[in-house]
Tab-separated table of C-alpha atoms and ligand atoms in Angstrom:
chain	number	residue	atom	x	y	z
A	1	MET	CA	0.000	0.000	0.000
A	2	PHE	CA	2.830	2.392	0.796
A	3	THR	CA	5.067	3.333	-2.070
A	4	VAL	CA	8.740	3.927	-1.449
A	5	ARG	CA	9.324	7.619	-1.646
A	6	VAL	CA	12.382	8.726	-3.599
A	7	LEU	CA	13.756	12.203	-3.121
A	8	PRO	CA	14.509	14.092	-6.316
A	9	LEU	CA	18.302	14.323	-6.728
A	10	VAL	CA	18.169	18.091	-6.676
A	11	LEU	CA	16.689	17.953	-3.173
A	12	VAL	CA	19.256	15.369	-2.078
A	13	SER	CA	22.080	17.639	-3.184
A	14	MET	CA	20.436	20.599	-1.431
A	15	LEU	CA	20.269	18.610	1.799
A	16	ALA	CA	23.872	17.529	1.332
A	17	ALA	CA	24.924	21.121	0.796
A	18	CYS	CA	23.245	22.033	4.061
A	19	GLY	CA	25.285	19.360	5.808
A	20	ARG	CA	22.130	17.427	6.661
A	21	GLN	CA	22.900	14.251	4.728
A	22	GLU	CA	22.172	12.182	7.804
A	23	SER	CA	18.491	13.146	7.587
A	24	VAL	CA	18.108	11.616	4.126
A	25	PRO	CA	15.953	8.511	4.463
A	26	PRO	CA	17.499	5.116	3.586
A	27	ALA	CA	15.413	4.811	0.418
A	28	VAL	CA	17.414	7.639	-1.103
A	29	GLN	CA	20.717	5.841	-0.577
A	30	SER	CA	19.583	3.059	-2.887
A	31	VAL	CA	18.527	5.201	-5.815
A	32	SER	CA	19.963	3.569	-8.918
A	33	ALA	CA	20.542	5.196	-12.269
A	34	SER	CA	17.388	3.613	-13.695
A	35	GLN	CA	15.302	4.956	-10.801
A	36	THR	CA	16.635	8.468	-11.122
A	37	PRO	CA	13.561	10.675	-11.169
A	38	ALA	CA	13.102	12.746	-14.255
A	39	THR	CA	12.215	15.818	-12.228
A	40	GLU	CA	15.672	17.402	-12.341
A	41	ALA	CA	15.051	19.331	-15.508
A	42	SER	CA	11.289	19.678	-15.171
A	43	GLU	CA	9.672	23.082	-15.550
A	44	PRO	CA	7.536	24.559	-12.769
A	45	GLY	CA	4.032	23.132	-13.017
A	46	THR	CA	5.179	19.861	-14.556
A	47	PRO	CA	3.560	16.919	-12.749
A	48	ALA	CA	5.888	15.019	-10.414
A	49	VAL	CA	7.093	11.681	-11.751
A	50	VAL	CA	7.497	10.310	-8.231
A	51	PRO	CA	5.696	11.328	-5.035
A	52	TYR	CA	7.263	14.246	-3.195
A	53	ALA	CA	9.038	13.352	0.010
A	54	ASN	CA	7.289	14.032	3.297
A	55	MET	CA	3.933	14.766	1.650
A	56	PRO	CA	0.790	13.074	2.948
A	57	LYS	CA	-0.293	10.047	0.926
A	58	ILE	CA	-3.610	11.769	0.199
A	59	ALA	CA	-2.843	15.118	-1.427
A	60	PRO	CA	-4.054	18.107	0.610
A	61	ILE	CA	-6.123	20.888	-0.957
A	62	GLY	CA	-4.169	22.632	-3.701
A	63	VAL	CA	-1.511	19.905	-3.947
A	64	ARG	CA	-1.183	17.034	-6.398
A	65	ILE	CA	1.110	14.167	-5.409
A	66	ASP	CA	0.339	11.668	-8.127
A	67	LYS	CA	-2.561	10.227	-10.108
A	68	HIS	CA	-5.746	10.116	-8.026
A	69	LEU	CA	-6.836	6.828	-6.468
A	70	ASP	CA	-8.496	4.409	-8.859
A	71	VAL	CA	-12.291	4.670	-8.995
A	72	PRO	CA	-13.664	1.491	-7.392
A	73	GLU	CA	-15.868	-0.794	-9.481
A	74	SER	CA	-18.837	0.012	-7.213
A	75	ALA	CA	-18.666	3.684	-8.241
A	76	ARG	CA	-18.646	3.065	-11.984
A	77	GLY	CA	-21.911	3.289	-13.856
A	78	PRO	CA	-23.046	1.700	-17.113
A	79	ALA	CA	-21.175	2.885	-20.219
A	80	ILE	CA	-22.319	6.051	-21.974
A	81	ASP	CA	-22.470	6.015	-25.777
A	82	PRO	CA	-19.961	8.740	-26.762
A	83	ALA	CA	-21.886	9.413	-29.975
A	84	LYS	CA	-25.000	10.367	-27.957
A	85	GLY	CA	-23.204	11.876	-24.980
A	86	TYR	CA	-25.854	10.740	-22.526
A	87	ARG	CA	-27.397	7.577	-21.118
A	88	LEU	CA	-31.131	6.968	-20.781
A	89	GLN	CA	-32.337	4.651	-18.005
A	90	ASP	CA	-35.890	3.327	-17.971
A	91	LEU	CA	-37.205	3.583	-14.398
A	92	GLY	CA	-40.617	2.119	-15.305
A	93	ASP	CA	-44.116	3.355	-16.179
A	94	GLY	CA	-42.956	6.291	-18.323
A	95	LEU	CA	-40.242	7.546	-15.981
A	96	TYR	CA	-36.650	7.871	-17.237
A	97	MET	CA	-33.325	9.041	-15.841
A	98	VAL	CA	-30.862	10.899	-18.078
A	99	THR	CA	-27.165	11.282	-17.258
A	100	GLU	CA	-23.939	12.249	-18.979
A	101	GLY	CA	-21.897	10.706	-16.147
A	102	ALA	CA	-21.620	13.706	-13.822
A	103	TYR	CA	-25.192	15.072	-13.628
A	104	GLN	CA	-28.591	13.371	-13.568
A	105	SER	CA	-32.141	14.464	-14.327
A	106	MET	CA	-35.447	12.697	-14.990
A	107	PHE	CA	-38.452	12.972	-17.254
A	108	LEU	CA	-41.928	11.447	-16.962
A	109	VAL	CA	-43.961	10.685	-20.076
A	110	TYR	CA	-47.780	10.838	-19.813
A	111	ASP	CA	-50.513	10.616	-22.453
A	112	LYS	CA	-50.384	14.261	-23.578
A	113	GLY	CA	-46.927	15.472	-22.602
A	114	VAL	CA	-43.682	15.189	-20.707
A	115	VAL	CA	-42.686	16.395	-17.213
A	116	VAL	CA	-38.964	17.214	-16.994
A	117	VAL	CA	-37.259	17.215	-13.589
A	118	ASP	CA	-34.156	19.473	-13.758
A	119	ALA	CA	-32.227	20.623	-16.824
A	120	PRO	CA	-28.472	20.512	-16.114
A	121	PRO	CA	-26.670	22.815	-18.560
A	122	THR	CA	-23.986	20.172	-19.160
A	123	TYR	CA	-26.416	18.186	-21.348
A	124	ALA	CA	-29.790	19.995	-21.409
A	125	ALA	CA	-29.318	20.703	-25.130
A	126	LYS	CA	-29.476	16.932	-25.654
A	127	LEU	CA	-32.597	16.438	-23.507
A	128	PRO	CA	-35.041	16.928	-26.417
A	129	ALA	CA	-33.206	14.152	-28.321
A	130	ALA	CA	-33.251	11.907	-25.248
A	131	ILE	CA	-37.013	12.472	-24.846
A	132	ALA	CA	-37.584	11.914	-28.590
A	133	GLU	CA	-36.133	8.420	-28.181
A	134	VAL	CA	-39.319	7.434	-26.311
A	135	THR	CA	-42.076	9.925	-27.214
A	136	LYS	CA	-43.120	12.740	-29.552
A	137	ASN	CA	-45.091	14.422	-26.742
A	138	PRO	CA	-44.155	18.021	-25.879
A	139	ILE	CA	-42.594	19.190	-22.601
A	140	THR	CA	-45.555	20.582	-20.630
A	141	HIS	CA	-44.077	20.809	-17.108
A	142	VAL	CA	-40.669	21.266	-15.505
A	143	VAL	CA	-39.950	20.550	-11.830
A	144	TYR	CA	-36.957	22.310	-10.265
A	145	SER	CA	-35.226	20.231	-7.564
A	146	HIS	CA	-33.670	23.472	-6.259
A	147	SER	CA	-32.393	26.807	-7.492
A	148	HIS	CA	-28.770	25.973	-8.305
A	149	LYS	CA	-27.736	26.851	-11.835
A	150	ASP	CA	-25.728	23.680	-12.399
A	151	HIS	CA	-28.995	21.684	-12.182
A	152	ILE	CA	-31.522	23.929	-13.939
A	153	GLY	CA	-29.484	26.441	-15.970
A	154	GLY	CA	-30.110	24.520	-19.200
A	155	MET	CA	-33.763	25.648	-19.305
A	156	PRO	CA	-33.407	27.897	-22.397
A	157	THR	CA	-32.468	24.900	-24.559
A	158	LEU	CA	-35.749	23.098	-23.748
A	159	GLY	CA	-37.923	25.662	-25.543
A	160	GLY	CA	-41.684	26.140	-25.193
A	161	LYS	CA	-43.495	27.639	-22.219
A	162	PRO	CA	-43.819	24.808	-19.720
A	163	ILE	CA	-45.451	25.117	-16.309
A	164	ILE	CA	-42.538	25.342	-13.835
A	165	ILE	CA	-43.041	23.895	-10.349
A	166	ALA	CA	-40.762	24.527	-7.358
A	167	GLN	CA	-40.741	25.059	-3.611
A	168	GLU	CA	-41.417	28.691	-2.594
A	169	GLU	CA	-37.861	29.236	-1.305
A	170	THR	CA	-36.598	28.375	-4.783
A	171	LEU	CA	-38.805	31.135	-6.228
A	172	ARG	CA	-37.403	33.588	-3.669
A	173	LEU	CA	-33.807	32.678	-4.511
A	174	LEU	CA	-34.397	32.778	-8.272
A	175	LYS	CA	-36.035	36.227	-8.018
A	176	ARG	CA	-32.888	37.407	-6.257
A	177	ASP	CA	-30.591	35.756	-8.813
A	178	ASN	CA	-32.510	37.292	-11.748
A	179	ASP	CA	-30.934	34.878	-14.230
A	180	PRO	CA	-32.445	34.493	-17.720
A	181	ASP	CA	-31.138	30.915	-17.814
A	182	ARG	CA	-33.370	30.053	-14.821
A	183	PRO	CA	-36.931	31.252	-15.542
A	184	LEU	CA	-39.093	31.770	-12.446
A	185	PRO	CA	-41.393	28.970	-11.252
A	186	THR	CA	-45.061	29.509	-12.172
A	187	VAL	CA	-46.403	27.163	-9.472
A	188	THR	CA	-44.946	27.017	-5.964
A	189	PHE	CA	-45.719	25.164	-2.752
A	190	LYS	CA	-44.588	25.229	0.873
A	191	ASP	CA	-44.643	21.692	2.282
A	192	ALA	CA	-45.981	19.310	-0.344
A	193	TYR	CA	-47.389	19.214	-3.863
A	194	THR	CA	-48.769	16.330	-5.904
A	195	LEU	CA	-48.525	16.570	-9.676
A	196	ASN	CA	-51.153	14.381	-11.366
A	197	VAL	CA	-50.943	14.242	-15.149
A	198	GLY	CA	-52.786	11.691	-17.287
A	199	GLY	CA	-52.807	9.134	-14.492
A	200	LYS	CA	-49.088	9.611	-13.739
A	201	LYS	CA	-48.002	11.039	-10.390
A	202	LEU	CA	-45.042	12.873	-8.827
A	203	GLU	CA	-45.120	13.740	-5.124
A	204	LEU	CA	-42.978	16.740	-4.198
A	205	SER	CA	-42.162	17.468	-0.565
A	206	TYR	CA	-39.973	19.861	1.392
A	207	HIS	CA	-38.020	18.756	4.463
A	208	GLY	CA	-36.233	21.973	5.384
A	209	ASN	CA	-32.775	23.329	4.766
A	210	GLY	CA	-29.876	20.970	4.178
A	211	HIS	CA	-28.146	21.495	0.845
A	212	GLU	CA	-29.960	24.814	0.409
A	213	PRO	CA	-33.395	26.268	1.189
A	214	GLY	CA	-36.000	24.981	-1.262
A	215	ASN	CA	-34.261	21.690	-2.149
A	216	ILE	CA	-37.088	19.137	-2.420
A	217	PHE	CA	-37.701	15.389	-2.391
A	218	ILE	CA	-39.295	14.143	-5.647
A	219	SER	CA	-41.056	10.814	-5.312
A	220	ALA	CA	-42.616	8.678	-8.041
A	221	PRO	CA	-44.578	6.249	-5.856
A	222	LYS	CA	-45.714	3.859	-8.586
A	223	GLN	CA	-42.187	3.528	-9.992
A	224	LYS	CA	-40.778	3.391	-6.431
A	225	VAL	CA	-38.245	6.094	-7.335
A	226	LEU	CA	-36.975	8.884	-5.063
A	227	MET	CA	-34.926	11.799	-6.394
A	228	VAL	CA	-33.132	14.162	-3.996
A	229	VAL	CA	-30.327	16.227	-5.494
A	230	ASP	CA	-26.944	17.040	-3.913
A	231	VAL	CA	-27.476	15.040	-0.714
A	232	VAL	CA	-26.552	11.380	-1.461
A	233	PHE	CA	-23.890	10.378	-4.027
A	234	PRO	CA	-24.252	6.631	-4.736
A	235	GLY	CA	-20.825	4.966	-4.722
A	236	TRP	CA	-18.991	8.287	-4.457
A	237	MET	CA	-17.433	10.701	-2.048
A	238	PRO	CA	-19.899	13.621	-1.821
A	239	TRP	CA	-18.876	16.784	-3.676
A	240	ARG	CA	-16.643	19.071	-1.608
A	241	ARG	CA	-17.791	20.393	1.770
A	242	PHE	CA	-20.841	18.116	2.120
A	243	ALA	CA	-21.804	19.116	-1.425
A	244	VAL	CA	-21.577	22.742	-0.253
A	245	ALA	CA	-24.420	22.140	2.200
A	246	GLN	CA	-25.717	25.353	3.718
A	247	ASP	CA	-26.667	23.337	6.819
A	248	VAL	CA	-24.219	20.454	7.297
A	249	PHE	CA	-26.178	18.648	10.004
A	250	GLY	CA	-29.445	19.350	8.163
A	251	SER	CA	-27.993	17.632	5.108
A	252	ILE	CA	-26.762	14.661	7.177
A	253	ALA	CA	-30.239	14.344	8.728
A	254	GLN	CA	-31.712	14.208	5.212
A	255	VAL	CA	-29.429	11.256	4.350
A	256	ASP	CA	-31.039	9.376	7.245
A	257	LYS	CA	-34.508	10.563	6.173
A	258	ILE	CA	-33.887	9.276	2.636
A	259	GLY	CA	-32.733	5.941	4.069
A	260	SER	CA	-35.937	5.615	6.111
A	261	MET	CA	-38.285	6.152	3.149
A	262	GLU	CA	-39.787	3.527	0.850
A	263	TRP	CA	-38.342	3.367	-2.644
A	264	ASP	CA	-36.346	0.954	-4.807
A	265	THR	CA	-34.319	3.351	-6.973
A	266	PHE	CA	-32.623	6.564	-5.881
A	267	VAL	CA	-31.632	9.409	-8.211
A	268	GLY	CA	-29.098	11.752	-6.583
A	269	GLY	CA	-28.619	14.285	-9.383
A	270	HIS	CA	-24.926	13.434	-9.717
A	271	VAL	CA	-22.354	10.936	-10.874
A	272	THR	CA	-22.602	7.703	-12.736
A	273	ARG	CA	-25.536	5.597	-11.633
A	274	THR	CA	-28.739	5.344	-9.647
A	275	GLY	CA	-28.570	4.320	-5.998
A	276	THR	CA	-29.884	1.672	-3.646
A	277	HIS	CA	-30.666	1.667	0.057
A	278	ALA	CA	-27.205	0.123	0.555
A	279	ASP	CA	-25.627	3.203	-1.062
A	280	VAL	CA	-27.524	5.505	1.292
A	281	ALA	CA	-26.434	3.378	4.274
A	282	VAL	CA	-22.797	3.635	3.135
A	283	GLN	CA	-22.976	7.418	2.956
A	284	ALA	CA	-24.646	7.608	6.378
A	285	GLU	CA	-21.866	5.394	7.785
A	286	PHE	CA	-19.192	7.555	6.177
A	287	TYR	CA	-20.704	10.693	7.703
A	288	ARG	CA	-20.837	9.023	11.144
A	289	ASP	CA	-17.162	8.035	10.841
A	290	LEU	CA	-16.257	11.530	9.628
A	291	LYS	CA	-18.048	13.168	12.561
A	292	ALA	CA	-16.356	10.816	15.041
A	293	ALA	CA	-12.885	11.307	13.488
A	294	ALA	CA	-13.135	15.103	13.397
A	295	GLY	CA	-14.618	15.201	16.900
A	296	LYS	CA	-11.807	13.095	18.329
A	297	ALA	CA	-9.153	15.176	16.513
A	298	LEU	CA	-10.664	18.401	17.902
A	299	SER	CA	-10.627	17.080	21.465
A	300	THR	CA	-7.121	15.580	21.362
A	301	THR	CA	-5.242	18.372	19.563
A	302	LYS	CA	-3.803	21.283	21.532
A	303	PRO	CA	-3.921	24.799	20.030
A	304	GLY	CA	-0.509	26.441	19.847
A	305	GLU	CA	1.483	23.246	20.255
A	306	GLY	CA	4.438	23.281	17.889
A	307	VAL	CA	3.721	26.800	16.633
A	308	ASN	CA	6.794	28.980	16.063
A	309	PRO	CA	6.987	31.104	19.282
A	310	GLN	CA	7.328	34.208	17.117
A	311	ASP	CA	3.814	33.497	15.770
A	312	LEU	CA	2.139	33.143	19.166
A	313	ASN	CA	0.987	36.777	19.048
A	314	ASN	CA	-0.861	36.004	15.790
A	315	PRO	CA	-4.152	34.309	16.746
A	316	TRP	CA	-5.046	33.501	13.152
A	317	ALA	CA	-1.727	31.649	12.696
A	318	VAL	CA	-2.174	29.749	15.959
A	319	PHE	CA	-5.712	28.720	15.080
A	320	ASP	CA	-4.906	27.873	11.467
A	321	ASP	CA	-2.122	25.554	12.661
A	322	TYR	CA	-4.525	23.953	15.145
A	323	ILE	CA	-7.167	23.334	12.491
A	324	ASP	CA	-4.607	21.984	10.041
A	325	ARG	CA	-3.402	19.446	12.605
A	326	VAL	CA	-7.009	18.478	13.457
A	327	VAL	CA	-7.733	17.892	9.783
A	328	VAL	CA	-4.544	15.871	9.162
A	329	GLN	CA	-5.596	13.563	12.020
A	330	CYS	CA	-9.162	13.351	10.641
A	331	VAL	CA	-7.920	12.383	7.158
A	332	ASP	CA	-5.407	9.864	8.509
A	333	THR	CA	-8.116	8.234	10.654
A	334	LEU	CA	-10.557	7.782	7.772
A	335	THR	CA	-8.235	6.843	4.924
A	336	PRO	CA	-7.532	3.148	5.667
A	337	LYS	CA	-11.241	2.241	5.822
A	338	TRP	CA	-12.652	4.541	3.150
A	339	GLN	CA	-10.069	5.144	0.421
A	340	SER	CA	-11.145	2.138	-1.651
A	341	ARG	CA	-14.876	2.303	-0.823
A	342	LEU	CA	-15.847	5.680	-2.307
A	343	GLY	CA	-15.077	6.949	-5.791
A	344	GLY	CA	-13.044	10.157	-5.559
A	345	TYR	CA	-12.262	9.650	-1.854
A	346	ASP	CA	-8.880	11.397	-2.100
A	347	VAL	CA	-10.257	14.272	-4.177
A	348	TYR	CA	-12.461	15.682	-1.420
A	349	ILE	CA	-11.544	14.062	1.914
A	350	TRP	CA	-9.601	17.148	3.038
A	351	ASP	CA	-12.559	19.361	2.191
A	352	GLN	CA	-14.898	17.077	4.145
A	353	CYS	CA	-12.660	17.061	7.235
A	354	TYR	CA	-12.240	20.857	7.151
A	355	SER	CA	-15.995	21.235	6.761
A	356	MET	CA	-16.826	18.790	9.569
A	357	GLU	CA	-14.369	20.265	12.073
A	358	GLN	CA	-15.887	23.684	11.366
A	359	ALA	CA	-19.468	22.433	11.673
A	360	LEU	CA	-18.637	20.732	14.988
A	361	ARG	CA	-17.067	23.905	16.360
A	362	ILE	CA	-19.613	26.500	15.297
A	363	ASP	CA	-22.940	24.958	14.214
B	401	ZN	ZN1	-27.083	22.303	-5.607
């Protein structure tokens, strides 16, 4: 699991020049000509050929050590036809999921039209073609999961004048944003709304702030499908900082809420595939481990310990050093168990630990 770290020769000679040869680890002594790293003549910004010495195995924010960890099989979704650029998944009784591998949306076909749920700008221009694969019916309704542009900013490419349904907080936020790419909802609700069209049904409900105010649960009871965007990421590390949750513990509570509900297929709005109850349980377990690891690191790390005495009159420096050491401990605690269980673990684990230590201290 641990790769032998080899110091670039330039660093070895620097250490030697400083008279600190004795601090060079044994691995360096055995560098052979064939192992000589090719970093000597590399330009700034060129990726390292070998890991840097004394860097954490998981690269901290802003640092790249090496290629990211392999994506585990459990995080990979079905192949996407590159000619189409999206994948259509039949969820039963007229309901379909569309994805291009990073974002997900749905549409529901009924006798006279189509209800679209979200229009991510990454592939919204292809949504009409995806819908045309199964029906010639027009788009009559759009449901917004929430106000964020990366999930609904592709609206202009859908055309027409559909009825747009959203939670009332989403209307408030979109009025503020005043963005022509995100037309205002024409129908809003506070707690719950049932859309009945031609015998097909979507149940929309609001469970409070987590990811952001107005983010709703979208249930298709007959198809046993639940869609909640930016809260659960089947097979994957959540996007950075609890998927930029405005209320970290609200978002974690919604993971448990999702796990307690009845459905067979989960649509999370992101990444490669739909989810199962097992996926939701894995994310809940990861969040429990993350909370425990950050909590223990906060309680066992001493502020100011090891800080340069000349910096002790700088409270920001003292606290930044404290938080950094808390987060290093948090990452080191979680890595052995989780690095091969979640796709993209190493990409965002530092973000998650920084976000959790902050939430535990101030929320
Ligand atoms: Zn969002």
